[in-house]
XYZ file of C-alpha atoms in Angstrom:
494
model
C -0.158 0.052 0.186
C 1.358 3.364 -1.108
C 1.881 5.923 1.613
C -0.114 9.244 1.485
C 1.841 11.549 -0.505
C 2.122 15.494 -0.231
C 3.945 17.588 -2.844
C 5.655 20.856 -1.815
C 8.586 23.089 -2.852
C 10.601 22.972 0.193
C 10.479 20.675 3.338
C 11.992 21.863 6.510
C 12.591 19.000 9.015
C 12.796 20.272 12.736
C 10.286 22.776 14.169
C 12.713 24.415 16.727
C 13.621 28.163 16.417
C 15.994 27.499 13.326
C 13.385 25.582 11.358
C 10.444 27.917 12.403
C 12.356 31.157 11.264
C 13.323 29.427 8.006
C 9.852 28.114 7.407
C 8.358 31.449 8.197
C 10.884 33.425 5.913
C 10.336 30.793 2.926
C 6.400 31.192 3.219
C 6.799 34.904 3.333
C 8.788 34.831 0.037
C 5.952 32.744 -1.621
C 7.224 29.237 -1.376
C 5.156 26.333 -0.479
C 6.857 24.777 2.485
C 6.073 21.998 4.810
C 7.655 21.892 8.312
C 7.772 18.452 9.984
C 8.612 17.745 13.546
C 8.756 14.696 15.851
C 7.032 16.180 18.884
C 3.280 16.094 19.262
C 3.210 19.444 21.235
C 5.308 22.487 21.217
C 8.404 22.331 23.512
C 7.812 23.774 26.938
C 11.295 23.980 28.313
C 13.538 26.985 28.534
C 16.698 25.411 27.064
C 18.601 27.896 25.141
C 17.419 31.210 26.647
C 19.870 33.782 25.298
C 19.351 35.845 22.226
C 22.219 38.121 21.201
C 22.174 41.539 19.414
C 22.336 40.120 15.871
C 19.575 37.792 16.504
C 17.531 40.723 17.986
C 18.312 42.587 14.705
C 16.862 39.527 12.711
C 13.722 39.575 14.578
C 13.378 43.252 14.591
C 13.601 43.341 10.775
C 10.730 40.743 10.871
C 8.645 43.049 13.119
C 8.841 40.473 15.989
C 10.450 42.310 18.787
C 7.297 43.591 20.147
C 5.896 40.059 20.552
C 8.447 39.414 23.199
C 6.830 41.659 25.855
C 8.868 43.265 28.678
C 12.222 42.343 27.248
C 15.147 44.328 29.013
C 18.901 43.675 27.937
C 21.342 42.355 30.221
C 24.650 44.498 29.955
C 26.934 41.938 31.064
C 28.560 39.421 28.737
C 31.424 36.962 29.330
C 34.242 35.358 27.626
C 35.207 32.148 29.217
C 33.733 33.371 32.598
C 35.411 36.786 32.270
C 32.945 39.653 32.268
C 32.699 42.579 29.642
C 30.233 44.994 28.710
C 28.047 43.671 25.913
C 26.562 47.097 25.211
C 29.630 48.329 23.571
C 28.557 47.051 20.198
C 27.006 49.428 17.519
C 23.483 47.975 17.657
C 20.013 49.122 19.009
C 19.813 45.656 20.473
C 23.222 45.655 22.321
C 23.482 43.226 25.308
C 22.080 39.887 25.901
C 18.151 39.159 25.845
C 16.884 36.503 28.159
C 13.984 34.596 26.621
C 13.262 30.985 27.391
C 13.319 28.880 24.175
C 9.660 27.903 24.336
C 8.794 31.630 24.103
C 11.031 32.145 21.110
C 9.436 29.097 19.419
C 5.991 30.213 20.101
C 6.707 33.585 18.477
C 8.258 32.042 15.363
C 5.596 29.306 15.082
C 2.894 31.991 15.101
C 4.544 33.902 12.436
C 5.289 30.691 10.203
C 1.493 29.624 10.362
C 0.466 33.156 9.579
C 2.612 33.285 6.503
C 1.344 29.997 5.425
C 3.878 27.347 6.370
C 2.257 23.946 6.797
C 3.256 22.592 10.278
C 2.911 18.998 10.655
C 3.691 17.170 14.108
C 4.326 13.580 15.149
C 6.260 13.278 11.899
C 9.651 11.381 12.513
C 11.816 11.135 9.570
C 12.860 7.391 8.779
C 14.028 7.399 5.279
C 15.114 9.878 2.430
C 15.613 9.214 -1.350
C 17.102 11.750 -3.674
C 15.524 12.037 -6.982
C 16.048 13.882 -10.246
C 13.273 16.374 -9.023
C 14.548 16.753 -5.416
C 13.791 14.542 -2.577
C 11.315 11.901 -1.185
C 11.095 12.276 2.516
C 9.396 9.334 4.463
C 7.956 9.641 7.856
C 6.451 7.568 10.564
C 3.408 9.164 12.060
C 0.459 8.027 14.476
C -1.694 7.649 11.308
C 0.961 5.462 9.448
C 3.687 6.121 7.009
C 3.603 9.367 5.209
C 5.834 10.633 2.115
C 6.522 14.255 1.432
C 8.101 14.973 -2.051
C 9.965 18.303 -2.050
C 12.235 20.111 -4.392
C 14.651 20.779 -1.584
C 14.914 19.659 2.100
C 16.487 21.684 4.804
C 17.452 19.708 7.959
C 16.996 21.835 11.118
C 16.786 18.932 13.346
C 19.414 19.465 15.871
C 22.776 17.791 16.905
C 21.539 14.255 16.370
C 19.964 15.147 12.754
C 18.313 12.395 11.200
C 18.588 14.480 7.836
C 22.329 14.898 8.165
C 22.697 11.103 8.682
C 20.312 9.813 6.096
C 21.715 12.359 3.556
C 25.381 11.400 4.043
C 26.719 14.625 5.466
C 30.164 14.209 7.076
C 31.220 15.873 10.444
C 34.635 16.450 11.460
C 35.844 17.615 14.895
C 36.777 16.402 18.439
C 35.001 14.285 20.665
C 33.569 15.090 24.054
C 35.920 14.947 27.012
C 33.771 16.521 29.683
C 29.873 16.924 30.444
C 28.096 19.792 32.142
C 24.601 19.308 33.986
C 22.057 21.928 34.179
C 18.625 22.219 35.655
C 15.901 25.066 36.108
C 14.743 24.696 39.875
C 12.102 26.350 42.072
C 11.559 26.151 45.751
C 14.956 26.934 47.047
C 17.334 29.963 47.370
C 20.545 29.532 45.651
C 23.136 32.398 45.456
C 23.746 33.826 42.115
C 27.177 32.658 40.654
C 28.183 34.084 37.380
C 30.939 31.707 36.799
C 32.566 30.043 39.908
C 35.535 27.750 39.823
C 36.529 25.632 43.009
C 39.114 22.918 43.436
C 36.491 20.503 42.326
C 34.717 22.001 39.463
C 32.833 24.735 37.841
C 29.140 26.167 38.915
C 27.095 28.780 37.722
C 23.583 29.953 38.788
C 21.205 32.724 38.055
C 17.740 33.519 39.270
C 15.041 34.786 36.761
C 12.456 37.313 37.331
C 9.812 34.661 37.455
C 11.694 32.888 40.408
C 13.235 30.078 38.560
C 17.001 29.546 38.983
C 19.123 28.158 36.225
C 22.095 26.008 37.774
C 25.056 24.628 35.761
C 27.738 22.562 37.141
C 30.607 20.474 35.897
C 32.931 18.466 38.244
C 36.547 18.326 37.151
C 37.679 14.813 35.876
C 34.119 13.556 35.513
C 33.741 12.136 31.906
C 30.870 12.241 29.553
C 28.154 9.835 30.209
C 26.352 7.884 27.623
C 22.772 8.848 28.091
C 19.386 8.044 26.642
C 17.629 10.936 28.394
C 17.996 13.675 30.887
C 19.838 13.118 34.096
C 17.978 12.793 37.386
C 17.971 15.688 39.491
C 19.397 13.595 42.289
C 22.506 13.074 40.042
C 22.572 16.948 39.286
C 22.244 17.841 42.978
C 25.109 15.365 44.034
C 27.502 16.961 41.523
C 26.293 20.508 42.664
C 27.395 19.647 46.343
C 30.777 18.015 45.296
C 31.633 21.364 43.571
C 29.907 23.837 45.645
C 29.270 22.407 49.088
C 25.731 23.219 48.731
C 22.628 20.941 49.227
C 20.079 21.708 46.625
C 18.430 18.339 46.771
C 15.156 19.933 48.246
C 14.653 21.910 45.170
C 11.935 21.178 42.496
C 13.530 20.592 39.065
C 11.292 21.724 36.186
C 13.902 20.838 33.635
C 16.841 18.867 33.385
C 19.798 18.580 30.992
C 23.152 17.335 30.113
C 25.462 18.456 27.348
C 29.142 17.932 26.465
C 32.048 19.844 24.851
C 31.925 17.821 21.756
C 32.955 20.210 18.756
C 32.187 19.075 15.188
C 30.989 20.692 12.016
C 29.618 19.418 8.620
C 32.276 19.621 5.869
C 29.387 20.799 3.624
C 25.953 22.481 4.223
C 24.626 21.239 0.945
C 24.365 17.926 -0.722
C 22.512 18.261 -4.062
C 18.671 19.272 -2.896
C 19.440 18.744 0.635
C 20.897 21.419 3.108
C 21.506 21.494 6.761
C 21.442 24.541 9.378
C 21.735 25.044 12.895
C 22.883 22.367 15.341
C 22.534 19.872 12.384
C 25.526 21.595 10.785
C 27.576 22.349 13.785
C 27.738 20.860 17.139
C 29.335 22.732 20.030
C 28.818 23.857 23.637
C 26.159 26.426 23.826
C 28.367 29.063 25.636
C 26.722 32.376 25.914
C 23.677 31.128 23.794
C 25.848 30.996 20.760
C 24.599 27.633 19.471
C 20.825 29.037 19.079
C 21.958 32.334 17.762
C 24.356 31.037 15.263
C 21.440 28.628 13.777
C 18.992 31.457 13.658
C 21.568 33.364 11.545
C 22.101 30.418 9.293
C 18.498 30.549 8.533
C 18.322 34.190 7.875
C 21.141 33.799 5.294
C 19.557 30.765 3.773
C 16.041 31.550 3.546
C 16.071 34.300 0.742
C 18.618 32.455 -1.310
C 16.651 29.243 -1.402
C 13.520 31.122 -2.112
C 15.260 32.691 -5.244
C 16.398 29.155 -6.250
C 12.701 27.985 -5.932
C 11.335 30.721 -7.894
C 13.894 30.497 -10.687
C 15.718 33.699 -10.722
C 18.747 33.031 -8.442
C 21.940 33.618 -10.489
C 24.468 30.939 -10.687
C 26.257 30.281 -7.149
C 23.756 32.114 -5.254
C 22.527 28.967 -3.142
C 26.161 27.724 -3.149
C 27.078 30.997 -1.288
C 25.075 29.724 1.699
C 27.899 27.213 2.507
C 30.604 29.576 1.533
C 29.368 32.349 3.750
C 28.069 30.243 6.730
C 30.812 27.355 7.196
C 33.404 29.759 7.837
C 30.996 31.924 10.261
C 30.220 28.631 12.051
C 33.929 27.837 12.425
C 34.747 31.101 13.874
C 31.945 30.771 16.591
C 33.362 27.157 17.187
C 36.742 28.418 17.660
C 35.523 31.143 20.124
C 33.524 28.563 21.888
C 36.457 26.154 22.155
C 38.842 29.084 23.605
C 36.087 29.984 26.097
C 36.032 26.224 27.194
C 39.733 26.214 27.802
C 39.498 29.111 30.054
C 36.224 27.808 31.796
C 37.530 24.286 32.521
C 41.252 24.223 32.100
C 43.409 23.499 35.089
C 46.089 25.514 36.541
C 48.050 25.382 33.359
C 45.535 28.009 32.068
C 45.989 30.323 34.911
C 48.453 32.705 32.868
C 45.888 32.884 30.146
C 43.252 33.891 32.499
C 45.342 36.449 33.968
C 46.166 37.943 30.386
C 42.427 37.999 29.511
C 41.618 39.281 32.883
C 43.997 42.245 32.228
C 42.769 42.802 28.718
C 39.101 42.928 30.081
C 40.169 45.404 32.653
C 40.430 47.993 29.852
C 36.917 48.748 28.987
C 38.214 50.282 25.566
C 38.769 46.544 24.543
C 35.382 45.263 25.476
C 33.967 45.623 21.863
C 36.532 43.034 20.792
C 34.697 40.650 22.693
C 31.237 41.930 22.439
C 31.339 42.014 18.601
C 32.019 38.192 18.191
C 29.801 36.895 21.020
C 27.042 39.219 19.775
C 27.166 37.918 16.160
C 27.664 41.413 14.824
C 31.253 41.189 13.307
C 30.319 38.741 10.557
C 31.654 39.895 7.352
C 31.243 37.939 4.171
C 33.593 37.765 1.039
C 31.235 39.735 -1.352
C 33.891 41.601 -3.604
C 37.025 43.242 -3.594
C 36.140 46.939 -3.009
C 37.527 48.532 -0.023
C 34.337 49.913 1.566
C 34.354 49.202 5.397
C 30.580 48.324 4.924
C 31.238 45.621 2.201
C 30.106 42.093 3.395
C 29.088 43.563 6.680
C 25.540 43.703 7.997
C 24.286 47.458 7.444
C 23.804 49.181 10.897
C 20.177 49.419 11.914
C 20.250 52.970 12.025
C 17.435 55.501 12.346
C 16.200 56.789 8.837
C 13.841 59.001 7.375
C 12.468 57.727 4.151
C 9.878 59.255 1.965
C 8.958 61.545 5.010
C 8.535 58.345 7.386
C 10.755 57.575 10.168
C 11.997 54.023 10.094
C 15.240 52.175 10.435
C 17.588 50.584 7.846
C 16.417 46.959 8.855
C 12.868 47.615 8.580
C 13.375 48.878 4.992
C 14.196 44.884 4.515
C 11.019 43.636 6.220
C 9.157 42.813 2.986
C 12.002 40.367 1.821
C 13.539 42.503 -1.176
C 16.969 43.742 -1.505
C 17.240 47.459 -0.952
C 19.291 50.032 -2.795
C 19.521 52.715 -0.080
C 20.239 56.252 -1.459
C 21.586 58.790 1.072
C 22.629 61.245 -1.448
C 19.241 63.209 -1.477
C 18.196 61.558 -4.955
C 21.411 62.748 -6.639
C 22.783 59.072 -7.233
C 22.832 58.064 -10.993
C 22.858 54.486 -9.950
C 19.028 54.396 -9.213
C 17.886 54.015 -12.678
C 19.665 50.810 -13.271
C 18.445 49.367 -9.958
C 14.920 49.997 -11.290
C 15.208 47.170 -13.898
C 15.443 45.049 -10.891
C 12.256 46.338 -9.100
C 10.748 43.081 -8.288
C 13.683 42.075 -6.239
C 15.245 45.356 -5.116
C 13.572 48.267 -3.609
C 15.168 51.778 -4.340
C 14.671 53.981 -0.969
C 15.873 57.626 -0.798
C 16.563 58.356 2.973
C 18.302 60.506 5.326
C 20.334 58.774 8.069
C 20.282 60.021 11.687
C 23.440 58.197 12.509
C 27.038 57.620 11.502
C 26.460 56.067 8.143
C 28.417 57.883 5.659
C 26.132 60.472 4.219
C 26.368 61.000 0.395
C 26.749 57.058 -0.216
C 24.732 54.370 -1.721
C 24.401 50.861 -0.451
C 23.152 47.707 -2.142
C 21.762 45.520 0.810
C 20.662 41.944 0.495
C 17.551 40.778 2.263
C 19.794 39.435 5.076
C 21.008 43.051 5.622
C 24.451 42.524 4.434
C 25.961 45.098 2.084
C 27.114 43.703 -1.258
C 27.835 47.045 -3.143
C 28.676 50.761 -2.389
C 29.155 53.631 -4.674
C 32.673 54.065 -3.405
C 33.987 51.094 -5.033
C 34.954 50.264 -8.733
C 32.395 47.548 -9.266
C 29.549 48.448 -11.546
C 26.255 48.664 -9.759
C 24.782 46.373 -12.581
C 27.358 43.507 -11.956
C 26.495 43.648 -8.407
C 22.670 43.494 -9.073
C 23.314 40.486 -11.443
C 25.557 38.483 -9.044
C 23.029 38.645 -6.171
C 19.777 39.291 -7.773
C 19.871 37.571 -11.379
C 19.123 38.971 -14.564
C 17.320 42.165 -14.813
C 13.564 41.876 -15.169
C 11.363 44.606 -14.079
C 8.263 42.608 -14.148
C 9.642 39.841 -12.118
C 7.701 38.885 -9.101
C 9.562 39.580 -5.811
C 10.999 36.523 -4.057
């Protein structure tokens, strides 16, 4: 008997934050998208609970920040447990934003459904066939087997990705040598510890405004444990007592988790019609929330490119640029996380390095050097040889006045097209050329209220990265063709 069959343009597997953001973007761009997840209901755990400045910019571009009511940024960041001022970065969302993962997923799920994404729960991927026209994905569901046929499949299904395994992606990296235990607890007062090292291990604890305390602990010399589920709270409490001397056994654990310091990355983020993003593409400790944020930024890079491919206007190499740009970005974050792991968990041999970093961070003028990478704001893609400091970087989200209306640079990108941002008062001669791409690129005349160079013109991709300025030697038409395909004024936007 043949399994019921669904035909769609893109199948996204994994309805965590990364898959939800990607599905919402694709649906906004007019792509038919099915989003499949193994869970019967939305996740209710806090899990990854920190959004960085760049992720907040991505949410702001999509008009989603107001959905997170009452958010207040935390100014303090850390590098390997050593504090720095995270508000030194040039972003309206500078700092760290504490949001439980279930809330992030709820906001992104509401948007994805509103845009028209087809979310299917209790769909466990068990088989995958690559065909001439795309993929056939086979699922087990409570109603029996189901098959989804799609032109492209994106695996956003986590560190143990079924998509990555079934499609034959290769991971390279280092195996775990230590494990951390963590829990969200109530019913007990636990002193806040930012990052405390003792003779026996490492511990951190922080109480949230809702009265829940997150604890995290590692006992030196304790190796990773093969697990089929979360640790019991008795185990977490025992390790906590070993490291801190405190008894927390009387607390009520509302969430328990264990993770290790394995660090691995897929050698490629695309194999034919199959792509991977988020933890499916890179596995590392979630220090400072960087795992979640890195994945969301993968999705923001991929969505518009995959939509262009589906709609048939993508120039040669556009979809390939997803791997070319995000693989190095992922490697850089993983190197950052590994360096922090050495500082956090290394023994006495790391004390001179801790001393050096402590001296560096005592100089507040250097804090931006740490806040930029951890905040995801220093990513700069290789988009051309021109010398502009903006080229390849994300356009700062500065206040603008466009057509008499106050807005911001990123909100101009909210509808999914690229933008040719003209700050010359309409004197730029390049605007006429861009109008031939009007279905994909919006020409905006604006005045900037911040420190962008006035008298400049910027070609900005839908992911807010600058790919051309009028200060370079590259002709605008060449840049438009490279990123937005051949001119077609009547083309529908992505």
